[in-house]
Amino acid sequence: VDAANVNNNGSTALLSPRIFGEAIASLSKTKASLSKIKSLWNYFVHDVVVAAATRKNNGILTSPPSAYELNAMLSSLRERGKVSAAMKVYRRVTTTATAVDVAVVATAVDDDDAVLPKEDGLGMIKGDAYTASILFGMLSDSISSNRGGGGRIWNDPPPEMMIASSSTAQSNLSPCWQWNEAMALLDAFAPCQLNNYAYAALLKVNERATEEYNNSDSKTTLRRHDGVRCAMSVLERMKKDKISPDVVTCSTLVTTFDKGRNWKAAVTLLNAMRASYTSPSSGTAVNIDGEKKWSLPLPNAFTYSLVIAACARSNQGEMALSLLHQMTEMVSPPFEGGNCNDGDVVGNAVWVYNAALLACAELSSSADAAPSFGTRSSKPNNKGTHLATAFDILAKMEHDGSVEDGGGASVSPDTVSYNTVLSVLDDSSFAAVKESQADKTKRGSSRLARHADISDVVMDVLDSMEARGVPRDAVTYYNAILACRSRSEDALAILRRSLSDSDFMQMVSSSNELDGAQLKGRAATGVVFVANAALSVAAASGDVYAASEVLSMLSAANSKLNAESIKHIIRTLGKINDCEAILAVLICLKGQSSANDILKERYSIDILSNLSEKSIPMVEEEIYSAAITSCLRHDELGTANHILLSMKRNGLTPNQRSLKEIIAEYCRMAMNTSKEEFKLARQAKRQATVGSGGSLRHNGLVEPIYITSRARAKAALIMLKSVDSPPPSLLSPVAKACCSAGLWQDARSILRRMHRAAICELRQRGTGSVGGSATFLGELPRLHRSLLKFCAKGGNITPALNFADDIQFLASQIRMHGKSLRGNTGNSEEKEPGLITLSSRLLMDIPTPESIPEAVFSDAGALSTVLDRPIGLTGQDWKLLLIAASRGGHWKVCLGTLPFIRPYVKETHPMYARESSMSSISGVGPSRPSLERLNRKYERIARALTAAILCFEVRGQYAWAMRAIDDWIEWSGRRPRKEAVASACRALAKRYRGQEVLTMVTKVVNIPAVSESDGLDDNLEVSDYTYEKAVYTESINALHKSGLYEEADQLYAAGVSNGHLPWAVVQSVTDKKRLRLDLHGMSAAVAHSAVRVSLQKEIMESSSQSSPDDNIAWDRDVMIITGRGRRSGERFRPVLRPEVQRMLTEEFYPPLGSTSIPGNMGAILVPGKDIEAWLRHQRQQKGERLLFVADVIRDLSSGNRLEKALRSSGNRLEKALIRKIEAERTTGAAENDDKDQ
C-alpha cells in the first residue's frame, strides 16, 4: 500500500472516486432502471462521501470526490429526460453550509428533498464547465421536446425552480422557466468553472426559448421571451469573465437574432466579428503581460449564411446582397491566411446563396398561409419584396458565375437555386412586384421588369437553366407549373416542354433504373409527379379538357397514373358538378371498360389505358374520400352515400383527414340549408302580415322550420365523435352548423369544450410544460361573433345570453391566470369581482349597476394587447345581443344591455380624435386615433341604439326611448341614427306626446354633424335626402298618423324656416290669379301639413294687408300640384292626389271641393269661392267664441254667477258625503249578517 493512500487515522484507502463515476456511466448505458442508478449514487454520496466528511478524512477514497462523478450521474439523468432530478442532485451536492449535523445527514439519506450539509463552507463536489454544459443542455432539450411531435415527455418545473425564478427581478423574468433556471444556475457558477462550451449551451437555451415563445404561432403567451436582449446580456457576461466565444457560439447568437426577427443585431455582430480581427488591439487573445484578453472570432461561411438568411427573412434584400458581395471578397487579403476558419469561405459558396433563397421561400410560404390571430396582415407588397429579393440573388449568382476566374469562388446557380426561386414565384407576388414598379424609388429585378406575364418569367428561368447547362429535375417543372396555377394553358405548355426535354427524360429513366435514388418522396415518380401538378391546376379551374390533354401526354410518354392523379381527376369532375362521372371513375378503377367508355365519350378521358395492370383494381381510401367530398360540395347526398356504402363493402373506412373534410362539408350544407329555410320563413311571415292587413308586429320573430339543416348538423355531430382530438378548425364549423339549425344546447356544449381546451392550453403555455400553437384561443373570437350573429338573426335571446355567460366566464379565467403569472394572487386587494351571469341579470330584472368598470367585461387580461380581438365580449358582441333582444321583444334586456355598451360608445367620441387633441394639447395628438377611424368605429356600433329604440317602440316604452336617445347623445357626442330618432318619435306620438316630439327633433337637429354621413343609413343613395330632412319627415309622419296635426304643422313650419323642408307655395309671374302649391316629393303627412300651413300663411298675409274692420275677400283659386305618380309604388297610380282630396273634403268645413285641370292629370284645382266660404265660416266661429267668452267674463265680474256656483257646489258636496256614509253603513251591516249565519 502506497503511503499516499494512508489516511490520518492509519486506515487504508481502497478506492478512487473515479471508480464510482465509471460504474454509474457504465450502468447508464445498459437497460438498468433509474432506481438502480440512483441507489448506487445514494450509496456513493451518503455512505462514502458523507461518512468520510464526518470523520474528517477521505475514508475509503483515495481523494475527495470530483466533478467527474457528478457529471456521470447528470449525464445518466439527461439520457432519461429527468430534468428535475438532475437539478436536485446538483443542488444537494453543491449547497453551502457552515456546520455538519449528523442528524441532518441521516435524515437526508431517506429524504429526497433534504439539503446535504458541507463543512467549513466547502462543497462536497465542485462542478466544472462540463457540468454547466450538461445542465444547460438538459434545459435546452426540454424546450425542444415541448415543441411537439414525439420524443420523451419532460417533467414540469419543480416547485423550487419556480420559487427560484420568482425570486429574480420581475423585469428579468421570462415566460420560459428553463431560461430562468439557466440564469439561476449561471449565477451559481464561478467564472473559473465556465468556458466557451458552457456559454454555448446556455445560448442554446436562449435560442430554443426564443423560437418557442416568440414565433408567429405562439400568440397565447402573456409575455414574450426577449431572446435578443438575453443573448446580448450573455455576451456581456462572457466579456466580463474574459471568455472569448468561438465561431459556433457566435453562430448561435446570430440564429437567436434571426428567430427574434432582429436583423440589425445580426449584422452588427457580424461587423464586430470582422472588426475584431482587423483591430490591432483585439487581434490576439493574450497580451504582452500574459493576461487573457477577450475577442471575437473571424466569421466563416456558415456565419455569413445565417446573417444573410436573417436579412432575407426581414425583407432586407439590399443588405443581403451587400453581405453576399462582402463574403465573396474574403478570398482577398487579409483573409487568405490560416485564420479563415479552415477555408470554409473559399471554395464553393453556392450553398450560402441557396440558404438566402430558402429564407425568401420560407417567408413567402408563411405569407401565403392564413394570418395568425393577433397579427396584422402583412403589407400587400411584402410578397413582392420576397420575390424581388430572390430574383436579385439569382441574378447576382448568374453574374458572378459568368465572370469568375479560375481561382475564384464558384457561385454559379445550381438546380436547387432555380427550384427555390420558382417556388417563390406565384400570381400574387408577381402582381405585387408589377404594382411596385410604378414607384421609381423601389428596386426590381430586371427579369421581372422585362416580362409582363408570369408564364414568360417561368419560361425565361427554364431557358436560363438550359443555356447554362443546369440540370432540370421533376421539382423544377413541378414548381414551374404551380407558378402558373391560374391558367391551365400555361401549365400544359410547361408539361409539354418537360416531356420534350431530353436531359430531363434521361434523368427520369436513369432514376427509374436506380429505383428513385436521386429524388425522394413523390418527386421520385418523375413524369407523373410533374403531370400531377398540371392535373392540380386543371382541378382548381375545373378544366376537364386540360385534364384529358394531360392524360394524352402521359400515354405518349408511357407513364402511368397513380392514386394522386386519380384524386385530381375526381376533383376536376367535382368542380364541374358531374357526380355521375365521379361514379364512373370509381367503377373504372375496378377494371370495368363500360365506365371507361362513358368517360371517353363525355370528356375523352381514358383511365384504363393509363393504369398499370398491377394497380387494377385501385381501391384506396383517399380516392373514395376525395369522391365523397366532391359530391358533398354540390349537395349530392345520394351519390355520396352510395360511395360511402361502396367503401364499406370494400373494407375501407375514412381516415381522420378524410373524415374531417366530410364533416366540414356537412356543416357547410347545414348552414346553407338553414339560410334557405330562414328565407322561406320570412316570406311566409310577410304573406301573413299582408293577409292580416298589417296587424302583425313589424319585428315579430321569424321562426323557420329546421328539417334538412338539423338533420345535416346532427350527422356532423355524430361523425365528430369518431374524430380523435378534433382541432378547433373543425369544432368551430360544427358549432356554427348546430347554431344555424337551432341546436342551441349542442352548440353550447361544443363551445364549452373549446373553452376548457383554451384554458388548459393557456395554463400549459404559462408553465412552459407543453408547447404547440394557440389554436383554440385563435379560433374563439371568430366563433363567438358567429354564434351571436346566428342568435341575433332569429331573435333568440336565451341562447345568446347563455353564450355570453360562457364567454365572460372564459374572460374572467384568463384574467385570473394573468394575475397569477404577474404574482398578484396573494394580493387581497386585486380579486376577481363577483360575476353575475348576464342571463340572470337581464332576464330576472336584476338592476344594472350605475357605474360599470369599462374593463370588467371588455378586457381579456393581458391577452387583449396580444390578440387581434380580445376574448371577452366586445362592442360588436353587445350590439348583437341588443339586436337579438330587440327582435325577440325583450325590452328589459335591451334596457339592461345598454349600460354595457357605453364604454365602447364613449371611445368613439370626437373629443378623443387626434385632430381635437392636437388643437388643444400639443404633443398628445399623434398618439390618438384619427377622426376618420373613430367615425368608422361608430358606424359599426350605431345600430345598437336603433335596435333598442325599435323594441321600446313596440313595447310602448316611450320614456325609456327618450332616455336612451339622451344618453346616447351624451356618450357619443354625435347625432343618433335617423332610424332611432324616427322610432322614438313614433313611440311618443302613439302616446300623444307631441311636445316631446318637437323637443327631441329640435335637440337632435341642433347637434353638429361630425361627418357627412353622420346619422344616415349606409345604403342611402339619394344625396339630397339629408339627415335633417329625414328626421323632419319621419317625425311629421308619426304625428300625422296619431292625429296630432297642429304639432305636425309646427314641425313643418320649423323645417321650412331652417331650410330643411321645401316650401309648397310657388310664385308664378304669369298667373297671379291662382295660388300654386307644389307637393312633389312629399309624403302624405308632409303634404297635409304643407297645404294647411300654406293656406294659413297666405290668409294671414291677406288679412295683414286689409283693415281689421274689413272682411277678407279671397278671389284666387288654389292649384295643388300632386304629380302623376311616376315614382309611386305602382306606376301612374298617384298617392298624394287622393290623399289631398280626402283631406280637403274631411278636414275642412265646409268641405273644399276640387276638380281636375283639363290636360294636366298631375294637379287639382280648388275654387276660390270654396276658400271664401271656409273663411266666412271661420269668422263666424270666431265671433261666437268671442261672444261666449264675453258672457262668461261678465258673469264673473258681477259676482252673481260665482256665488251661485259656490252655493250649488257646496250643496252637491254635502249630499255626496251623506250618500257615501249611508252606503258604508249598509255594507258593514250586510257583512255582519253573513258572519252570523
PDB file of N, CA and C in Angstrom, residues 952-1014:
ATOM      1  N   PHE A 952     -88.308  49.340 -27.741  1.00  0.00           N
ATOM      2  CA  PHE A 952     -89.078  50.218 -26.855  1.00  0.00           C
ATOM      3  C   PHE A 952     -90.359  50.694 -27.534  1.00  0.00           C
ATOM      4  N   GLU A 953     -90.272  50.952 -28.828  1.00  0.00           N
ATOM      5  CA  GLU A 953     -91.458  51.398 -29.556  1.00  0.00           C
ATOM      6  C   GLU A 953     -92.541  50.329 -29.575  1.00  0.00           C
ATOM      7  N   VAL A 954     -92.137  49.093 -29.867  1.00  0.00           N
ATOM      8  CA  VAL A 954     -93.118  48.013 -29.938  1.00  0.00           C
ATOM      9  C   VAL A 954     -93.764  47.773 -28.585  1.00  0.00           C
ATOM     10  N   ARG A 955     -92.966  47.870 -27.528  1.00  0.00           N
ATOM     11  CA  ARG A 955     -93.485  47.622 -26.185  1.00  0.00           C
ATOM     12  C   ARG A 955     -94.093  48.848 -25.529  1.00  0.00           C
ATOM     13  N   GLY A 956     -94.134  49.970 -26.222  1.00  0.00           N
ATOM     14  CA  GLY A 956     -94.770  51.174 -25.698  1.00  0.00           C
ATOM     15  C   GLY A 956     -93.979  51.867 -24.611  1.00  0.00           C
ATOM     16  N   GLN A 957     -92.670  51.651 -24.544  1.00  0.00           N
ATOM     17  CA  GLN A 957     -91.825  52.267 -23.516  1.00  0.00           C
ATOM     18  C   GLN A 957     -91.242  53.572 -24.058  1.00  0.00           C
ATOM     19  N   TYR A 958     -92.122  54.591 -24.166  1.00  0.00           N
ATOM     20  CA  TYR A 958     -91.680  55.849 -24.767  1.00  0.00           C
ATOM     21  C   TYR A 958     -90.708  56.598 -23.874  1.00  0.00           C
ATOM     22  N   ALA A 959     -90.872  56.470 -22.543  1.00  0.00           N
ATOM     23  CA  ALA A 959     -89.972  57.177 -21.630  1.00  0.00           C
ATOM     24  C   ALA A 959     -88.545  56.644 -21.732  1.00  0.00           C
ATOM     25  N   TRP A 960     -88.407  55.305 -21.796  1.00  0.00           N
ATOM     26  CA  TRP A 960     -87.068  54.741 -21.935  1.00  0.00           C
ATOM     27  C   TRP A 960     -86.475  55.053 -23.302  1.00  0.00           C
ATOM     28  N   ALA A 961     -87.317  55.209 -24.295  1.00  0.00           N
ATOM     29  CA  ALA A 961     -86.807  55.596 -25.615  1.00  0.00           C
ATOM     30  C   ALA A 961     -86.188  56.990 -25.564  1.00  0.00           C
ATOM     31  N   MET A 962     -86.871  57.925 -24.882  1.00  0.00           N
ATOM     32  CA  MET A 962     -86.307  59.272 -24.742  1.00  0.00           C
ATOM     33  C   MET A 962     -85.010  59.236 -23.939  1.00  0.00           C
ATOM     34  N   ARG A 963     -84.995  58.448 -22.863  1.00  0.00           N
ATOM     35  CA  ARG A 963     -83.791  58.355 -22.041  1.00  0.00           C
ATOM     36  C   ARG A 963     -82.621  57.764 -22.826  1.00  0.00           C
ATOM     37  N   ALA A 964     -82.899  56.743 -23.628  1.00  0.00           N
ATOM     38  CA  ALA A 964     -81.826  56.127 -24.423  1.00  0.00           C
ATOM     39  C   ALA A 964     -81.262  57.103 -25.444  1.00  0.00           C
ATOM     40  N   ILE A 965     -82.131  57.893 -26.070  1.00  0.00           N
ATOM     41  CA  ILE A 965     -81.644  58.888 -27.037  1.00  0.00           C
ATOM     42  C   ILE A 965     -80.754  59.914 -26.339  1.00  0.00           C
ATOM     43  N   ASP A 966     -81.176  60.404 -25.187  1.00  0.00           N
ATOM     44  CA  ASP A 966     -80.384  61.407 -24.468  1.00  0.00           C
ATOM     45  C   ASP A 966     -79.038  60.846 -24.017  1.00  0.00           C
ATOM     46  N   ASP A 967     -79.048  59.616 -23.484  1.00  0.00           N
ATOM     47  CA  ASP A 967     -77.788  59.015 -23.041  1.00  0.00           C
ATOM     48  C   ASP A 967     -76.849  58.765 -24.208  1.00  0.00           C
ATOM     49  N   TRP A 968     -77.389  58.326 -25.324  1.00  0.00           N
ATOM     50  CA  TRP A 968     -76.541  58.054 -26.489  1.00  0.00           C
ATOM     51  C   TRP A 968     -75.874  59.334 -26.992  1.00  0.00           C
ATOM     52  N   ILE A 969     -76.625  60.428 -26.981  1.00  0.00           N
ATOM     53  CA  ILE A 969     -76.042  61.709 -27.400  1.00  0.00           C
ATOM     54  C   ILE A 969     -74.915  62.107 -26.455  1.00  0.00           C
ATOM     55  N   GLU A 970     -75.129  61.885 -25.160  1.00  0.00           N
ATOM     56  CA  GLU A 970     -74.101  62.234 -24.176  1.00  0.00           C
ATOM     57  C   GLU A 970     -72.868  61.343 -24.324  1.00  0.00           C
ATOM     58  N   TRP A 971     -73.058  60.040 -24.570  1.00  0.00           N
ATOM     59  CA  TRP A 971     -71.925  59.122 -24.683  1.00  0.00           C
ATOM     60  C   TRP A 971     -71.110  59.353 -25.939  1.00  0.00           C
ATOM     61  N   SER A 972     -71.796  59.516 -27.055  1.00  0.00           N
ATOM     62  CA  SER A 972     -71.099  59.562 -28.343  1.00  0.00           C
ATOM     63  C   SER A 972     -70.759  60.969 -28.801  1.00  0.00           C
ATOM     64  N   GLY A 973     -71.491  61.982 -28.319  1.00  0.00           N
ATOM     65  CA  GLY A 973     -71.273  63.334 -28.818  1.00  0.00           C
ATOM     66  C   GLY A 973     -71.672  63.490 -30.270  1.00  0.00           C
ATOM     67  N   ARG A 974     -72.570  62.642 -30.751  1.00  0.00           N
ATOM     68  CA  ARG A 974     -72.966  62.647 -32.150  1.00  0.00           C
ATOM     69  C   ARG A 974     -74.484  62.579 -32.262  1.00  0.00           C
ATOM     70  N   ARG A 975     -74.945  62.730 -33.492  1.00  0.00           N
ATOM     71  CA  ARG A 975     -76.365  62.557 -33.762  1.00  0.00           C
ATOM     72  C   ARG A 975     -76.717  61.069 -33.770  1.00  0.00           C
ATOM     73  N   PRO A 976     -77.809  60.686 -33.158  1.00  0.00           N
ATOM     74  CA  PRO A 976     -78.257  59.294 -33.310  1.00  0.00           C
ATOM     75  C   PRO A 976     -78.685  59.037 -34.748  1.00  0.00           C
ATOM     76  N   ARG A 977     -78.716  57.801 -35.122  1.00  0.00           N
ATOM     77  CA  ARG A 977     -79.149  57.459 -36.473  1.00  0.00           C
ATOM     78  C   ARG A 977     -80.608  57.849 -36.660  1.00  0.00           C
ATOM     79  N   LYS A 978     -80.933  58.210 -37.887  1.00  0.00           N
ATOM     80  CA  LYS A 978     -82.285  58.707 -38.156  1.00  0.00           C
ATOM     81  C   LYS A 978     -83.340  57.646 -37.885  1.00  0.00           C
ATOM     82  N   GLU A 979     -82.984  56.354 -38.059  1.00  0.00           N
ATOM     83  CA  GLU A 979     -83.949  55.298 -37.771  1.00  0.00           C
ATOM     84  C   GLU A 979     -84.308  55.268 -36.289  1.00  0.00           C
ATOM     85  N   ALA A 980     -83.310  55.509 -35.419  1.00  0.00           N
ATOM     86  CA  ALA A 980     -83.580  55.521 -33.982  1.00  0.00           C
ATOM     87  C   ALA A 980     -84.447  56.715 -33.595  1.00  0.00           C
ATOM     88  N   VAL A 981     -84.154  57.862 -34.169  1.00  0.00           N
ATOM     89  CA  VAL A 981     -84.950  59.059 -33.856  1.00  0.00           C
ATOM     90  C   VAL A 981     -86.385  58.886 -34.351  1.00  0.00           C
ATOM     91  N   ALA A 982     -86.569  58.333 -35.542  1.00  0.00           N
ATOM     92  CA  ALA A 982     -87.915  58.127 -36.076  1.00  0.00           C
ATOM     93  C   ALA A 982     -88.701  57.150 -35.217  1.00  0.00           C
ATOM     94  N   SER A 983     -88.037  56.104 -34.747  1.00  0.00           N
ATOM     95  CA  SER A 983     -88.725  55.136 -33.883  1.00  0.00           C
ATOM     96  C   SER A 983     -89.133  55.774 -32.567  1.00  0.00           C
ATOM     97  N   ALA A 984     -88.265  56.592 -31.975  1.00  0.00           N
ATOM     98  CA  ALA A 984     -88.625  57.276 -30.739  1.00  0.00           C
ATOM     99  C   ALA A 984     -89.784  58.244 -30.952  1.00  0.00           C
ATOM    100  N   CYS A 985     -89.802  58.932 -32.070  1.00  0.00           N
ATOM    101  CA  CYS A 985     -90.913  59.841 -32.369  1.00  0.00           C
ATOM    102  C   CYS A 985     -92.226  59.075 -32.523  1.00  0.00           C
ATOM    103  N   ARG A 986     -92.174  57.913 -33.144  1.00  0.00           N
ATOM    104  CA  ARG A 986     -93.401  57.117 -33.269  1.00  0.00           C
ATOM    105  C   ARG A 986     -93.903  56.650 -31.911  1.00  0.00           C
ATOM    106  N   ALA A 987     -92.953  56.264 -31.018  1.00  0.00           N
ATOM    107  CA  ALA A 987     -93.361  55.831 -29.681  1.00  0.00           C
ATOM    108  C   ALA A 987     -94.008  56.978 -28.906  1.00  0.00           C
ATOM    109  N   LEU A 988     -93.484  58.188 -29.035  1.00  0.00           N
ATOM    110  CA  LEU A 988     -94.059  59.342 -28.342  1.00  0.00           C
ATOM    111  C   LEU A 988     -95.394  59.742 -28.946  1.00  0.00           C
ATOM    112  N   ALA A 989     -95.481  59.696 -30.267  1.00  0.00           N
ATOM    113  CA  ALA A 989     -96.723  60.109 -30.922  1.00  0.00           C
ATOM    114  C   ALA A 989     -97.864  59.158 -30.597  1.00  0.00           C
ATOM    115  N   LYS A 990     -97.562  57.880 -30.420  1.00  0.00           N
ATOM    116  CA  LYS A 990     -98.619  56.938 -30.072  1.00  0.00           C
ATOM    117  C   LYS A 990     -99.221  57.251 -28.710  1.00  0.00           C
ATOM    118  N   ARG A 991     -98.439  57.839 -27.829  1.00  0.00           N
ATOM    119  CA  ARG A 991     -98.927  58.243 -26.509  1.00  0.00           C
ATOM    120  C   ARG A 991     -99.315  59.725 -26.481  1.00  0.00           C
ATOM    121  N   TYR A 992     -99.448  60.343 -27.667  1.00  0.00           N
ATOM    122  CA  TYR A 992     -99.908  61.725 -27.814  1.00  0.00           C
ATOM    123  C   TYR A 992     -98.997  62.691 -27.067  1.00  0.00           C
ATOM    124  N   ARG A 993     -97.673  62.441 -27.180  1.00  0.00           N
ATOM    125  CA  ARG A 993     -96.673  63.324 -26.585  1.00  0.00           C
ATOM    126  C   ARG A 993     -96.083  64.190 -27.695  1.00  0.00           C
ATOM    127  N   GLY A 994     -96.930  65.077 -28.220  1.00  0.00           N
ATOM    128  CA  GLY A 994     -96.498  65.880 -29.355  1.00  0.00           C
ATOM    129  C   GLY A 994     -95.404  66.866 -29.011  1.00  0.00           C
ATOM    130  N   GLN A 995     -95.503  67.508 -27.854  1.00  0.00           N
ATOM    131  CA  GLN A 995     -94.485  68.489 -27.476  1.00  0.00           C
ATOM    132  C   GLN A 995     -93.134  67.829 -27.243  1.00  0.00           C
ATOM    133  N   GLU A 996     -93.125  66.597 -26.710  1.00  0.00           N
ATOM    134  CA  GLU A 996     -91.857  65.889 -26.540  1.00  0.00           C
ATOM    135  C   GLU A 996     -91.225  65.568 -27.886  1.00  0.00           C
ATOM    136  N   VAL A 997     -92.064  65.301 -28.879  1.00  0.00           N
ATOM    137  CA  VAL A 997     -91.529  65.062 -30.225  1.00  0.00           C
ATOM    138  C   VAL A 997     -90.861  66.317 -30.749  1.00  0.00           C
ATOM    139  N   LEU A 998     -91.526  67.464 -30.559  1.00  0.00           N
ATOM    140  CA  LEU A 998     -90.922  68.717 -31.017  1.00  0.00           C
ATOM    141  C   LEU A 998     -89.597  68.982 -30.319  1.00  0.00           C
ATOM    142  N   THR A 999     -89.555  68.736 -29.024  1.00  0.00           N
ATOM    143  CA  THR A 999     -88.328  68.973 -28.272  1.00  0.00           C
ATOM    144  C   THR A 999     -87.191  68.062 -28.743  1.00  0.00           C
ATOM    145  N   MET A1000     -87.519  66.777 -28.950  1.00  0.00           N
ATOM    146  CA  MET A1000     -86.485  65.829 -29.374  1.00  0.00           C
ATOM    147  C   MET A1000     -85.946  66.185 -30.750  1.00  0.00           C
ATOM    148  N   VAL A1001     -86.827  66.510 -31.685  1.00  0.00           N
ATOM    149  CA  VAL A1001     -86.368  66.831 -33.033  1.00  0.00           C
ATOM    150  C   VAL A1001     -85.490  68.081 -33.014  1.00  0.00           C
ATOM    151  N   THR A1002     -85.902  69.063 -32.249  1.00  0.00           N
ATOM    152  CA  THR A1002     -85.095  70.286 -32.159  1.00  0.00           C
ATOM    153  C   THR A1002     -83.722  70.009 -31.575  1.00  0.00           C
ATOM    154  N   LYS A1003     -83.666  69.146 -30.548  1.00  0.00           N
ATOM    155  CA  LYS A1003     -82.391  68.833 -29.908  1.00  0.00           C
ATOM    156  C   LYS A1003     -81.478  68.055 -30.835  1.00  0.00           C
ATOM    157  N   VAL A1004     -82.024  67.093 -31.553  1.00  0.00           N
ATOM    158  CA  VAL A1004     -81.206  66.250 -32.414  1.00  0.00           C
ATOM    159  C   VAL A1004     -80.681  67.026 -33.605  1.00  0.00           C
ATOM    160  N   VAL A1005     -81.534  67.858 -34.188  1.00  0.00           N
ATOM    161  CA  VAL A1005     -81.128  68.592 -35.383  1.00  0.00           C
ATOM    162  C   VAL A1005     -80.059  69.624 -35.070  1.00  0.00           C
ATOM    163  N   ASN A1006     -80.081  70.169 -33.859  1.00  0.00           N
ATOM    164  CA  ASN A1006     -79.109  71.195 -33.491  1.00  0.00           C
ATOM    165  C   ASN A1006     -77.735  70.637 -33.153  1.00  0.00           C
ATOM    166  N   ILE A1007     -77.588  69.309 -33.069  1.00  0.00           N
ATOM    167  CA  ILE A1007     -76.273  68.723 -32.821  1.00  0.00           C
ATOM    168  C   ILE A1007     -75.442  68.825 -34.095  1.00  0.00           C
ATOM    169  N   PRO A1008     -74.241  69.350 -34.033  1.00  0.00           N
ATOM    170  CA  PRO A1008     -73.439  69.482 -35.263  1.00  0.00           C
ATOM    171  C   PRO A1008     -73.022  68.118 -35.793  1.00  0.00           C
ATOM    172  N   ALA A1009     -72.980  68.028 -37.114  1.00  0.00           N
ATOM    173  CA  ALA A1009     -72.604  66.770 -37.764  1.00  0.00           C
ATOM    174  C   ALA A1009     -71.101  66.589 -37.682  1.00  0.00           C
ATOM    175  N   VAL A1010     -70.680  65.362 -37.309  1.00  0.00           N
ATOM    176  CA  VAL A1010     -69.256  65.057 -37.227  1.00  0.00           C
ATOM    177  C   VAL A1010     -68.698  64.675 -38.590  1.00  0.00           C
ATOM    178  N   SER A1011     -69.501  63.934 -39.374  1.00  0.00           N
ATOM    179  CA  SER A1011     -69.094  63.536 -40.721  1.00  0.00           C
ATOM    180  C   SER A1011     -70.259  63.739 -41.660  1.00  0.00           C
ATOM    181  N   GLU A1012     -69.977  63.595 -42.954  1.00  0.00           N
ATOM    182  CA  GLU A1012     -71.017  63.823 -43.952  1.00  0.00           C
ATOM    183  C   GLU A1012     -72.134  62.792 -43.861  1.00  0.00           C
ATOM    184  N   SER A1013     -71.793  61.565 -43.500  1.00  0.00           N
ATOM    185  CA  SER A1013     -72.789  60.500 -43.412  1.00  0.00           C
ATOM    186  C   SER A1013     -73.253  60.268 -41.992  1.00  0.00           C
ATOM    187  N   ASP A1014     -73.053  61.241 -41.120  1.00  0.00           N
ATOM    188  CA  ASP A1014     -73.402  61.065 -39.716  1.00  0.00           C
ATOM    189  C   ASP A1014     -74.900  60.898 -39.567  1.00  0.00           C
TER     190      ASP A1014
END
